[in-house]
Amino acid sequence: MTRDVVSIDDLSDAEIEAVFDIADDFLANMATPEKPYRIRGRTDCAQDFYLATLFYEPSTRTRGSFESAMFRLGGGVFSCADSKATSTAKGESIADTVRVIQNYADLIVIRHPWEGAAQVAADYSDIPVINAGDGSHEHPTQTLCDLYTLRTAQQPRHPATTRKSIKDLTVVLSGDLRHGRTVHSLAYALARFGARIIPMPAAKSYDFPDHVRHRLANDYGCIPVALDDVMGGSLPADVLYVTPEKPHQLSLMTSDIVDVSIQLSPKEEKALKSIKEVDFFYATRLQAERKEAGEADVDYPVINTEFLKQRPYKHSQVMHPLPRVNELSYEIDDDARGVYFQQAAYGVPVRMALIAALLELRPALGTRPETMQDRYPIYDRPHTLTCRNLQCVTRKESELRYLKPRFRIVGHELPRVRCLYCDHEQDPQIISHARSKKYRKGTSAWKTIKSEDLVLFGSEQEASKAGHRPVKSESAASATHA
Ligand code: NCD
């Protein structure tokens, strides 16, 4: 059974640790002594294997480090860095492309502008697929490099201690949290490992989108609580996320998110107030290529040495997935706190380790772990619901011919569904019955219809198009009103 890495949730915490142990091993044996983060030379453990890199969006680090990793493992690489030079330009679907490529290679790495594209590739490929970024959705292997940096680049506050744990680190995620796929995967991983997250969007409109907040809340149990007085009130954050399990996992969230309902115990409150410093400051660029029509320009904050003089950041390590544009000053390059080039260098040992694990050249992965997502029931009745996200792979013409929208039912009180490909959520407006094709307005029937009879529509119009009608009393009532 092959394993894919489409989401960061496709790897369990233990598997991530195991991949990092392999990366440590590669570095211990292959790094140059003067640059202990840089791999040199090659081994031959993957000499019988080929990697296909399908990059339908620009890339320097991700493709470069995947290809370097495969070559340094002794394997071969088959590369496509321009979709215009492939049959995609002729309208070939993702499913067909991967079913052809699987005959030429042993592992596929795919980057694609459509959200959910990597999931489709994984569904149709019989060799492992790695998501190297699908639109604004996820970028799990960047998260592996980020977590490895968090684990490796920590400067112990007290010389006698060495910190290797991600748990309890305080990490600011800043910049374009709305469109940035790196910060989405990273936020999920940080929540899972129990780090504290302080989102610091460039502007309110660049905050995490609703589906990311919902996933943080639903899947990782992060619950927002009011926040004041953390770090002496010196952070622009006003809401805090905690997990309902004990001990609470403390994550900080900005803005006016939902339902501030959790009461912290005095001990938890004290623990939170004792946080004085940010361990890592993760900057990201404005994802200009993903800007939607009508989105206003904002003054994008610049992280420079002046900014880092503020008390919470005095000892913060500065990370960035790169490329940078204007948001991160070049003056930090000469500051010991800037670890972003090291973070990029870790792309090679971490990706070598992941490739070795997926090709079963090194033991790290077992059977696929049950993910948080697997707990939700699937809704996939054809010709009923459509994903509302126009960037979702299920909305694209070349994929519509064979792909059926699929959702997970994530709501308890409301029949909220989450697209299985892109994670965007919606609250269906009509709940109908498969056999009677009759529905009542509102969502009251939600808990009474058996799952095998459940039919969901986004609107009355869509229900009517599919031949579903309101129950008699309701159609009569609306006729009277008319
Ligand atoms: C990121 C990406 O492609 O999402 N780059 C990378 O892989 N290191 C970040 C970005 O492009 O801003």
Short mmCIF file of C-alpha atoms and ligand atoms in Angstrom, two decimals:
data_model
loop_
_atom_site.label_atom_id
_atom_site.label_comp_id
_atom_site.label_asym_id
_atom_site.label_seq_id
_atom_site.Cartn_x
_atom_site.Cartn_y
_atom_site.Cartn_z
CA MET A 1 0.00 0.00 0.00
CA THR A 2 1.65 3.26 -1.10
CA ARG A 3 1.57 6.35 1.09
CA ASP A 4 0.92 9.90 -0.16
CA VAL A 5 1.63 13.24 1.48
CA VAL A 6 -1.12 15.56 0.33
CA SER A 7 -1.81 17.22 3.68
CA ILE A 8 0.44 17.56 6.71
CA ASP A 9 -2.18 15.35 8.41
CA ASP A 10 -1.11 12.45 6.19
CA LEU A 11 1.85 11.99 8.53
CA SER A 12 1.38 11.23 12.21
CA ASP A 13 3.45 13.09 14.81
CA ALA A 14 5.56 9.96 15.33
CA GLU A 15 6.14 9.60 11.59
CA ILE A 16 7.24 13.24 11.32
CA GLU A 17 9.71 12.62 14.15
CA ALA A 18 10.93 9.46 12.37
CA VAL A 19 11.47 11.40 9.12
CA PHE A 20 13.44 14.01 11.10
CA ASP A 21 15.60 11.29 12.62
CA ILE A 22 16.47 10.11 9.10
CA ALA A 23 17.24 13.72 8.08
CA ASP A 24 19.51 14.03 11.16
CA ASP A 25 21.25 10.89 10.02
CA PHE A 26 21.83 12.20 6.48
CA LEU A 27 23.19 15.45 7.89
CA ALA A 28 25.42 13.64 10.37
CA ASN A 29 26.95 11.57 7.56
CA MET A 30 26.91 13.93 4.61
CA ALA A 31 27.00 17.56 5.80
CA THR A 32 30.14 19.65 5.50
CA PRO A 33 31.62 20.34 8.97
CA GLU A 34 31.73 24.11 8.42
CA LYS A 35 28.07 24.19 7.24
CA PRO A 36 26.31 21.48 9.25
CA TYR A 37 22.95 22.22 7.55
CA ARG A 38 24.21 21.63 3.99
CA ILE A 39 24.32 18.19 2.35
CA ARG A 40 27.25 17.40 0.08
CA GLY A 41 28.03 14.33 -2.06
CA ARG A 42 25.71 11.41 -2.71
CA THR A 43 24.73 7.99 -1.50
CA ASP A 44 23.35 5.22 -3.64
CA CYS A 45 20.37 4.06 -1.63
CA ALA A 46 17.81 5.17 -4.26
CA GLN A 47 19.86 4.16 -7.29
CA ASP A 48 17.06 2.08 -8.76
CA PHE A 49 14.41 4.78 -8.44
CA TYR A 50 13.12 7.75 -10.42
CA LEU A 51 11.32 10.84 -9.21
CA ALA A 52 8.92 12.81 -11.43
CA THR A 53 8.55 16.48 -10.53
CA LEU A 54 5.47 18.05 -12.11
CA PHE A 55 5.57 21.79 -11.42
CA TYR A 56 2.69 23.74 -12.91
CA GLU A 57 3.58 26.87 -10.90
CA PRO A 58 6.95 28.64 -10.46
CA SER A 59 9.37 27.15 -7.95
CA THR A 60 13.02 27.53 -7.00
CA ARG A 61 13.43 25.93 -3.57
CA THR A 62 10.86 23.18 -3.60
CA ARG A 63 11.67 21.72 -7.01
CA GLY A 64 15.41 22.39 -6.63
CA SER A 65 15.64 20.72 -3.24
CA PHE A 66 13.43 17.74 -4.24
CA GLU A 67 15.60 17.14 -7.30
CA SER A 68 18.84 17.66 -5.37
CA ALA A 69 17.54 15.28 -2.68
CA MET A 70 16.77 12.56 -5.25
CA PHE A 71 20.14 12.95 -6.98
CA ARG A 72 21.97 12.88 -3.65
CA LEU A 73 20.14 9.65 -2.82
CA GLY A 74 21.59 8.24 -6.03
CA GLY A 75 18.26 8.24 -7.93
CA GLY A 76 17.17 9.82 -11.19
CA VAL A 77 14.80 12.71 -11.87
CA PHE A 78 12.26 13.28 -14.61
CA SER A 79 11.22 16.91 -14.53
CA CYS A 80 8.43 19.03 -15.92
CA ALA A 81 8.71 22.67 -14.94
CA ASP A 82 6.32 24.18 -17.43
CA SER A 83 2.74 23.01 -17.90
CA LYS A 84 2.68 24.67 -21.33
CA ALA A 85 5.24 22.12 -22.50
CA THR A 86 3.00 19.19 -21.50
CA SER A 87 -0.34 17.76 -22.61
CA THR A 88 -2.00 19.82 -19.85
CA ALA A 89 -1.87 22.62 -22.42
CA LYS A 90 -3.96 20.39 -24.70
CA GLY A 91 -6.60 19.92 -21.98
CA GLU A 92 -5.35 16.67 -20.43
CA SER A 93 -6.75 16.01 -16.98
CA ILE A 94 -4.66 15.52 -13.83
CA ALA A 95 -5.96 11.95 -13.54
CA ASP A 96 -4.72 11.03 -17.01
CA THR A 97 -1.36 12.76 -16.54
CA VAL A 98 -0.52 10.85 -13.35
CA ARG A 99 -1.75 7.54 -14.76
CA VAL A 100 0.80 7.99 -17.54
CA ILE A 101 3.65 9.33 -15.38
CA GLN A 102 3.35 6.42 -12.93
CA ASN A 103 4.74 4.21 -15.71
CA TYR A 104 7.86 6.36 -15.95
CA ALA A 105 8.71 7.09 -12.31
CA ASP A 106 8.45 5.65 -8.77
CA LEU A 107 7.34 8.81 -6.98
CA ILE A 108 5.51 11.95 -8.10
CA VAL A 109 5.96 15.45 -6.66
CA ILE A 110 3.28 17.82 -7.92
CA ARG A 111 2.76 21.58 -7.60
CA HIS A 112 -0.44 22.96 -9.08
CA PRO A 113 -2.40 26.23 -8.92
CA TRP A 114 -5.71 24.45 -8.23
CA GLU A 115 -6.67 23.62 -4.65
CA GLY A 116 -7.13 19.87 -4.27
CA ALA A 117 -5.10 19.00 -7.40
CA ALA A 118 -2.62 16.92 -5.38
CA GLN A 119 -5.49 14.92 -3.86
CA VAL A 120 -6.74 14.07 -7.34
CA ALA A 121 -3.20 13.03 -8.36
CA ALA A 122 -2.95 10.81 -5.27
CA ASP A 123 -6.37 9.26 -5.91
CA TYR A 124 -5.46 8.25 -9.44
CA SER A 125 -1.79 7.31 -9.03
CA ASP A 126 -0.56 3.93 -7.84
CA ILE A 127 2.85 5.35 -6.87
CA PRO A 128 3.31 7.78 -3.93
CA VAL A 129 2.34 11.41 -4.55
CA ILE A 130 3.74 14.39 -2.64
CA ASN A 131 1.93 17.71 -2.66
CA ALA A 132 4.47 20.49 -3.33
CA GLY A 133 1.77 23.17 -2.98
CA ASP A 134 -1.80 23.21 -4.38
CA GLY A 135 -3.00 26.79 -4.80
CA SER A 136 -3.71 28.42 -1.44
CA HIS A 137 -4.48 25.11 0.18
CA GLU A 138 -1.50 23.25 1.69
CA HIS A 139 2.25 22.81 1.33
CA PRO A 140 3.08 19.94 3.69
CA THR A 141 6.75 19.46 2.82
CA GLN A 142 7.50 23.14 3.45
CA THR A 143 5.96 22.51 6.86
CA LEU A 144 8.33 19.58 7.38
CA CYS A 145 11.27 21.92 6.63
CA ASP A 146 9.75 24.53 8.95
CA LEU A 147 9.22 22.08 11.81
CA TYR A 148 12.71 20.71 11.33
CA THR A 149 14.04 24.28 11.59
CA LEU A 150 11.97 24.92 14.72
CA ARG A 151 13.42 21.78 16.22
CA THR A 152 17.00 22.27 15.08
CA ALA A 153 17.60 26.02 15.04
CA GLN A 154 16.40 26.71 18.57
CA GLN A 155 18.79 28.67 20.66
CA PRO A 156 18.51 27.33 24.18
CA ARG A 157 17.62 30.21 26.45
CA HIS A 158 19.62 28.71 29.25
CA PRO A 159 22.99 27.37 28.11
CA ALA A 160 22.59 24.24 30.22
CA THR A 161 19.46 23.11 28.35
CA THR A 162 18.96 21.94 24.79
CA ARG A 163 15.43 22.38 23.52
CA LYS A 164 14.38 19.99 20.83
CA SER A 165 10.65 20.05 21.36
CA ILE A 166 8.12 21.98 19.27
CA LYS A 167 5.58 21.82 22.05
CA ASP A 168 5.31 25.03 24.02
CA LEU A 169 7.21 27.13 21.50
CA THR A 170 5.57 30.49 20.80
CA VAL A 171 5.42 31.14 17.06
CA VAL A 172 4.14 34.24 15.25
CA LEU A 173 2.73 33.58 11.77
CA SER A 174 2.72 36.85 9.89
CA GLY A 175 1.85 38.30 6.49
CA ASP A 176 -0.64 36.79 4.04
CA LEU A 177 -2.37 34.14 6.13
CA ARG A 178 -5.35 34.17 3.80
CA HIS A 179 -3.69 32.89 0.62
CA GLY A 180 -0.45 31.45 2.00
CA ARG A 181 -0.46 27.65 1.79
CA THR A 182 2.72 27.38 3.88
CA VAL A 183 1.10 29.00 6.90
CA HIS A 184 -2.02 26.84 6.60
CA SER A 185 -0.12 23.55 6.80
CA LEU A 186 2.20 25.01 9.44
CA ALA A 187 -0.67 26.21 11.65
CA TYR A 188 -2.22 22.71 11.61
CA ALA A 189 1.12 21.13 12.51
CA LEU A 190 1.84 23.64 15.28
CA ALA A 191 -1.62 23.04 16.73
CA ARG A 192 -1.01 19.29 16.64
CA PHE A 193 2.40 19.53 18.30
CA GLY A 194 1.07 21.90 20.96
CA ALA A 195 2.96 25.07 20.05
CA ARG A 196 1.38 28.48 20.68
CA ILE A 197 0.35 30.27 17.52
CA ILE A 198 0.10 34.03 17.25
CA PRO A 199 -1.41 34.97 13.89
CA MET A 200 -0.31 38.43 12.80
CA PRO A 201 -1.92 39.05 9.40
CA ALA A 202 -0.66 41.99 7.32
CA ALA A 203 -4.20 43.38 7.55
CA LYS A 204 -7.55 42.07 8.70
CA SER A 205 -8.35 40.94 5.17
CA TYR A 206 -5.21 38.75 5.22
CA ASP A 207 -6.21 36.77 8.30
CA PHE A 208 -6.77 33.00 8.15
CA PRO A 209 -9.82 32.17 6.05
CA ASP A 210 -12.85 30.71 7.81
CA HIS A 211 -12.18 27.13 6.74
CA VAL A 212 -8.69 27.26 8.26
CA ARG A 213 -10.06 28.63 11.54
CA HIS A 214 -12.80 26.02 11.53
CA ARG A 215 -10.31 23.26 10.90
CA LEU A 216 -8.10 24.55 13.72
CA ALA A 217 -11.15 24.53 15.97
CA ASN A 218 -12.86 21.33 14.82
CA ASP A 219 -9.92 19.09 14.08
CA TYR A 220 -7.38 20.19 16.65
CA GLY A 221 -9.75 21.42 19.34
CA CYS A 222 -8.46 25.00 19.39
CA ILE A 223 -11.07 27.13 21.11
CA PRO A 224 -10.78 30.91 21.17
CA VAL A 225 -10.74 32.81 24.44
CA ALA A 226 -10.39 36.52 25.05
CA LEU A 227 -6.83 37.65 25.33
CA ASP A 228 -5.35 40.57 27.12
CA ASP A 229 -2.22 41.26 28.97
CA VAL A 230 -0.09 38.62 27.27
CA MET A 231 3.48 39.85 26.94
CA GLY A 232 2.46 42.99 28.76
CA GLY A 233 -0.13 43.79 26.12
CA SER A 234 2.63 44.34 23.58
CA LEU A 235 1.25 41.99 20.93
CA PRO A 236 -1.42 42.91 18.43
CA ALA A 237 -3.48 39.84 19.33
CA ASP A 238 -6.81 39.93 21.08
CA VAL A 239 -8.12 36.39 21.07
CA LEU A 240 -6.51 33.21 22.23
CA TYR A 241 -7.09 29.61 21.15
CA VAL A 242 -6.89 26.74 23.61
CA THR A 243 -7.62 23.05 23.32
CA PRO A 244 -10.42 21.64 25.46
CA GLU A 245 -8.26 18.73 26.63
CA LYS A 246 -6.13 19.10 29.69
CA PRO A 247 -3.55 20.43 29.76
CA HIS A 248 -4.80 23.14 27.42
CA GLN A 249 -2.74 23.77 24.38
CA LEU A 250 -2.39 27.48 24.16
CA SER A 251 -2.52 29.12 20.78
CA LEU A 252 -3.14 32.77 20.24
CA MET A 253 -5.42 34.10 17.54
CA THR A 254 -6.08 37.65 16.48
CA SER A 255 -9.39 39.17 15.51
CA ASP A 256 -13.04 38.71 16.17
CA ILE A 257 -13.38 34.97 15.84
CA VAL A 258 -16.49 33.24 17.07
CA ASP A 259 -17.79 32.51 20.42
CA VAL A 260 -15.35 33.45 23.13
CA SER A 261 -16.60 30.91 25.58
CA ILE A 262 -13.82 29.03 27.32
CA GLN A 263 -12.80 29.91 30.85
CA LEU A 264 -9.17 29.37 31.57
CA SER A 265 -8.24 27.88 34.90
CA PRO A 266 -6.12 30.21 37.07
CA LYS A 267 -3.13 27.95 36.40
CA GLU A 268 -3.61 28.20 32.65
CA GLU A 269 -4.09 31.93 32.82
CA LYS A 270 -0.90 32.26 34.81
CA ALA A 271 0.99 30.08 32.32
CA LEU A 272 -0.20 32.25 29.48
CA LYS A 273 0.64 35.49 31.18
CA SER A 274 4.11 34.21 31.92
CA ILE A 275 4.92 34.07 28.18
CA LYS A 276 7.24 36.95 27.59
CA GLU A 277 8.89 36.18 24.29
CA VAL A 278 8.20 34.94 20.82
CA ASP A 279 10.52 32.03 19.96
CA PHE A 280 10.04 32.15 16.17
CA PHE A 281 8.72 34.88 13.92
CA TYR A 282 7.53 33.37 10.61
CA ALA A 283 7.19 36.02 7.89
CA THR A 284 5.50 35.45 4.52
CA ARG A 285 5.19 37.49 1.35
CA LEU A 286 1.97 38.88 -0.10
CA GLN A 287 0.69 36.17 -2.44
CA ALA A 288 0.07 38.71 -5.19
CA GLU A 289 -0.66 36.03 -7.79
CA ARG A 290 -3.62 34.78 -5.73
CA LYS A 291 -5.22 38.16 -5.12
CA GLU A 292 -8.92 38.12 -5.96
CA ALA A 293 -10.62 40.80 -8.05
CA GLY A 294 -11.61 43.76 -5.89
CA GLU A 295 -9.17 42.94 -3.06
CA ALA A 296 -7.79 46.24 -1.79
CA ASP A 297 -4.06 46.95 -1.57
CA VAL A 298 -2.74 47.21 1.98
CA ASP A 299 0.42 48.55 3.53
CA TYR A 300 2.30 45.32 4.01
CA PRO A 301 4.43 45.52 7.17
CA VAL A 302 8.20 45.13 6.86
CA ILE A 303 10.16 43.04 9.34
CA ASN A 304 13.49 44.79 9.98
CA THR A 305 15.99 45.18 12.80
CA GLU A 306 13.99 48.11 14.20
CA PHE A 307 10.90 45.88 14.48
CA LEU A 308 12.93 43.15 16.16
CA LYS A 309 14.05 45.58 18.88
CA GLN A 310 10.61 45.24 20.48
CA ARG A 311 10.73 43.24 23.66
CA PRO A 312 8.85 40.06 22.58
CA TYR A 313 11.08 39.65 19.52
CA LYS A 314 14.49 40.41 21.00
CA HIS A 315 15.43 36.73 20.96
CA SER A 316 13.10 35.57 18.18
CA GLN A 317 14.54 33.53 15.33
CA VAL A 318 13.20 34.84 12.04
CA MET A 319 11.92 32.32 9.50
CA HIS A 320 10.50 32.75 5.99
CA PRO A 321 9.60 30.08 3.42
CA LEU A 322 11.06 32.39 0.74
CA PRO A 323 10.95 33.93 -1.81
CA ARG A 324 10.84 37.30 -0.05
CA VAL A 325 9.80 40.48 -1.76
CA ASN A 326 9.62 43.59 0.45
CA GLU A 327 8.32 42.18 3.73
CA LEU A 328 11.66 41.05 5.14
CA SER A 329 14.57 43.48 5.21
CA TYR A 330 17.95 42.34 3.88
CA GLU A 331 19.55 43.78 7.03
CA ILE A 332 18.38 40.68 8.95
CA ASP A 333 20.56 38.50 6.71
CA ASP A 334 23.56 39.50 8.83
CA ASP A 335 21.71 39.05 12.11
CA ALA A 336 22.15 35.71 13.87
CA ARG A 337 18.38 35.61 14.40
CA GLY A 338 17.70 35.22 10.67
CA VAL A 339 17.53 31.46 10.01
CA TYR A 340 15.66 31.47 6.67
CA PHE A 341 18.57 30.40 4.46
CA GLN A 342 19.29 27.55 6.86
CA GLN A 343 15.54 26.72 6.70
CA ALA A 344 15.84 26.54 2.88
CA ALA A 345 19.00 24.37 3.16
CA TYR A 346 17.11 21.87 5.34
CA GLY A 347 14.91 21.27 2.28
CA VAL A 348 17.49 18.78 1.02
CA PRO A 349 18.02 16.49 4.06
CA VAL A 350 14.31 16.65 5.01
CA ARG A 351 13.16 15.80 1.47
CA MET A 352 15.85 13.09 1.18
CA ALA A 353 14.41 11.59 4.35
CA LEU A 354 10.81 11.82 3.10
CA ILE A 355 11.68 10.26 -0.26
CA ALA A 356 13.62 7.46 1.46
CA ALA A 357 10.65 6.85 3.77
CA LEU A 358 8.03 6.82 0.99
CA LEU A 359 10.13 4.51 -1.17
CA GLU A 360 10.54 2.28 1.91
CA LEU A 361 14.33 2.60 1.73
CA ARG A 362 14.31 3.63 5.38
CA PRO A 363 11.72 2.58 7.97
CA ALA A 364 9.64 5.55 9.11
CA LEU A 365 6.09 5.04 7.91
CA GLY A 366 3.58 2.38 8.83
CA THR A 367 0.04 2.06 7.57
CA ARG A 368 -1.56 5.43 6.97
CA PRO A 369 -2.58 6.94 10.32
CA GLU A 370 -6.22 7.74 10.92
CA THR A 371 -6.38 11.51 10.43
CA MET A 372 -8.70 13.94 12.13
CA GLN A 373 -10.51 14.24 8.81
CA ASP A 374 -11.26 10.51 8.66
CA ARG A 375 -13.62 10.82 11.61
CA TYR A 376 -16.18 12.78 9.59
CA PRO A 377 -18.83 11.03 7.49
CA ILE A 378 -18.50 11.43 3.72
CA TYR A 379 -21.22 13.04 1.61
CA ASP A 380 -20.80 12.35 -2.11
CA ARG A 381 -24.29 12.14 -3.63
CA PRO A 382 -23.79 13.24 -7.24
CA HIS A 383 -25.50 16.28 -8.82
CA THR A 384 -26.42 17.89 -5.51
CA LEU A 385 -23.74 20.06 -3.87
CA THR A 386 -20.99 22.00 -5.62
CA CYS A 387 -17.87 23.33 -3.90
CA ARG A 388 -18.18 27.11 -3.58
CA ASN A 389 -14.45 27.69 -4.03
CA LEU A 390 -13.79 28.68 -7.65
CA GLN A 391 -10.14 27.63 -7.26
CA CYS A 392 -11.14 24.10 -6.23
CA VAL A 393 -10.06 21.37 -8.65
CA THR A 394 -13.68 20.15 -8.77
CA ARG A 395 -14.66 23.44 -10.46
CA LYS A 396 -12.22 23.14 -13.35
CA GLU A 397 -13.39 22.19 -16.80
CA SER A 398 -10.73 19.58 -17.55
CA GLU A 399 -11.53 17.76 -14.29
CA LEU A 400 -15.33 18.07 -14.32
CA ARG A 401 -15.56 15.24 -16.86
CA TYR A 402 -14.63 12.60 -14.30
CA LEU A 403 -14.44 14.20 -10.85
CA LYS A 404 -17.41 14.17 -8.49
CA PRO A 405 -17.58 16.70 -5.67
CA ARG A 406 -17.04 14.96 -2.33
CA PHE A 407 -17.47 16.44 1.13
CA ARG A 408 -17.03 15.59 4.76
CA ILE A 409 -19.91 16.37 7.08
CA VAL A 410 -18.15 18.35 9.80
CA GLY A 411 -21.12 20.08 11.46
CA HIS A 412 -22.95 18.85 14.53
CA GLU A 413 -25.67 21.43 15.03
CA LEU A 414 -25.73 22.48 11.37
CA PRO A 415 -25.10 20.26 8.35
CA ARG A 416 -21.85 22.03 7.58
CA VAL A 417 -19.77 20.26 4.92
CA ARG A 418 -16.09 20.54 4.02
CA CYS A 419 -14.84 19.88 0.49
CA LEU A 420 -12.69 16.78 0.52
CA TYR A 421 -10.32 18.35 -2.01
CA CYS A 422 -9.83 21.98 -0.97
CA ASP A 423 -11.22 22.07 2.63
CA HIS A 424 -13.51 25.03 1.95
CA GLU A 425 -16.71 24.78 3.97
CA GLN A 426 -20.34 25.65 3.34
CA ASP A 427 -23.67 25.34 5.14
CA PRO A 428 -26.18 23.69 2.79
CA GLN A 429 -29.53 25.49 2.76
CA ILE A 430 -31.77 22.59 1.76
CA ILE A 431 -31.97 19.17 3.38
CA SER A 432 -34.00 16.78 1.31
CA HIS A 433 -34.91 13.09 1.14
CA ALA A 434 -33.50 10.88 -1.63
CA ARG A 435 -36.64 8.80 -2.14
CA SER A 436 -39.50 11.24 -1.52
CA LYS A 437 -37.54 14.15 -3.10
CA LYS A 438 -39.39 16.40 -0.64
CA TYR A 439 -37.84 18.92 1.69
CA ARG A 440 -38.80 21.34 4.41
CA LYS A 441 -37.27 24.79 4.51
CA GLY A 442 -34.61 25.34 7.15
CA THR A 443 -32.36 22.73 8.58
CA SER A 444 -34.72 21.07 11.08
CA ALA A 445 -34.75 17.76 9.17
CA TRP A 446 -30.99 17.49 9.51
CA LYS A 447 -30.93 15.02 12.38
CA THR A 448 -33.99 12.97 11.32
CA ILE A 449 -33.01 11.80 7.82
CA LYS A 450 -30.86 8.67 7.68
CA SER A 451 -27.47 9.22 6.07
CA GLU A 452 -28.30 6.91 3.13
CA ASP A 453 -31.35 9.07 2.31
CA LEU A 454 -29.72 12.43 2.95
CA VAL A 455 -29.62 14.92 0.08
CA LEU A 456 -28.01 18.35 0.51
CA PHE A 457 -28.37 21.39 -1.73
CA GLY A 458 -26.74 24.79 -1.59
CA SER A 459 -29.96 26.59 -2.52
CA GLU A 460 -33.66 26.05 -3.34
CA GLN A 461 -32.84 26.74 -6.95
CA GLU A 462 -30.37 23.86 -7.05
CA ALA A 463 -32.88 21.58 -5.31
CA SER A 464 -35.58 22.47 -7.78
CA LYS A 465 -33.21 21.90 -10.72
CA ALA A 466 -32.64 18.37 -9.41
CA GLY A 467 -36.41 17.72 -9.19
CA HIS A 468 -36.80 18.15 -5.42
CA ARG A 469 -39.87 20.03 -4.14
CA PRO A 470 -40.93 21.56 -0.81
CA VAL A 471 -43.44 19.49 1.22
CA LYS A 472 -47.06 20.33 0.36
CA SER A 473 -47.85 22.48 3.39
CA GLU A 474 -44.84 24.68 2.63
CA SER A 475 -45.51 25.05 -1.08
CA ALA A 476 -49.16 25.92 -0.22
CA ALA A 477 -47.95 28.46 2.38
CA SER A 478 -45.64 30.12 -0.10
CA ALA A 479 -48.43 30.18 -2.70
CA THR A 480 -50.74 31.95 -0.16
CA HIS A 481 -48.03 34.48 0.65
CA ALA A 482 -47.50 35.13 -3.02
C1 NCD B 1 6.28 29.09 -0.89
C2 NCD B 1 5.18 28.56 -1.79
O1 NCD B 1 5.43 28.22 -2.96
O2 NCD B 1 4.08 28.45 -1.29
N1 NCD B 1 7.56 28.91 -1.41
C3 NCD B 1 8.22 27.74 -1.12
O3 NCD B 1 7.79 26.67 -1.49
N2 NCD B 1 9.30 27.82 -0.35
C4 NCD B 1 6.04 30.47 -0.41
C5 NCD B 1 5.74 31.56 -1.39
O4 NCD B 1 5.74 31.35 -2.60
O5 NCD B 1 5.49 32.66 -0.90
#
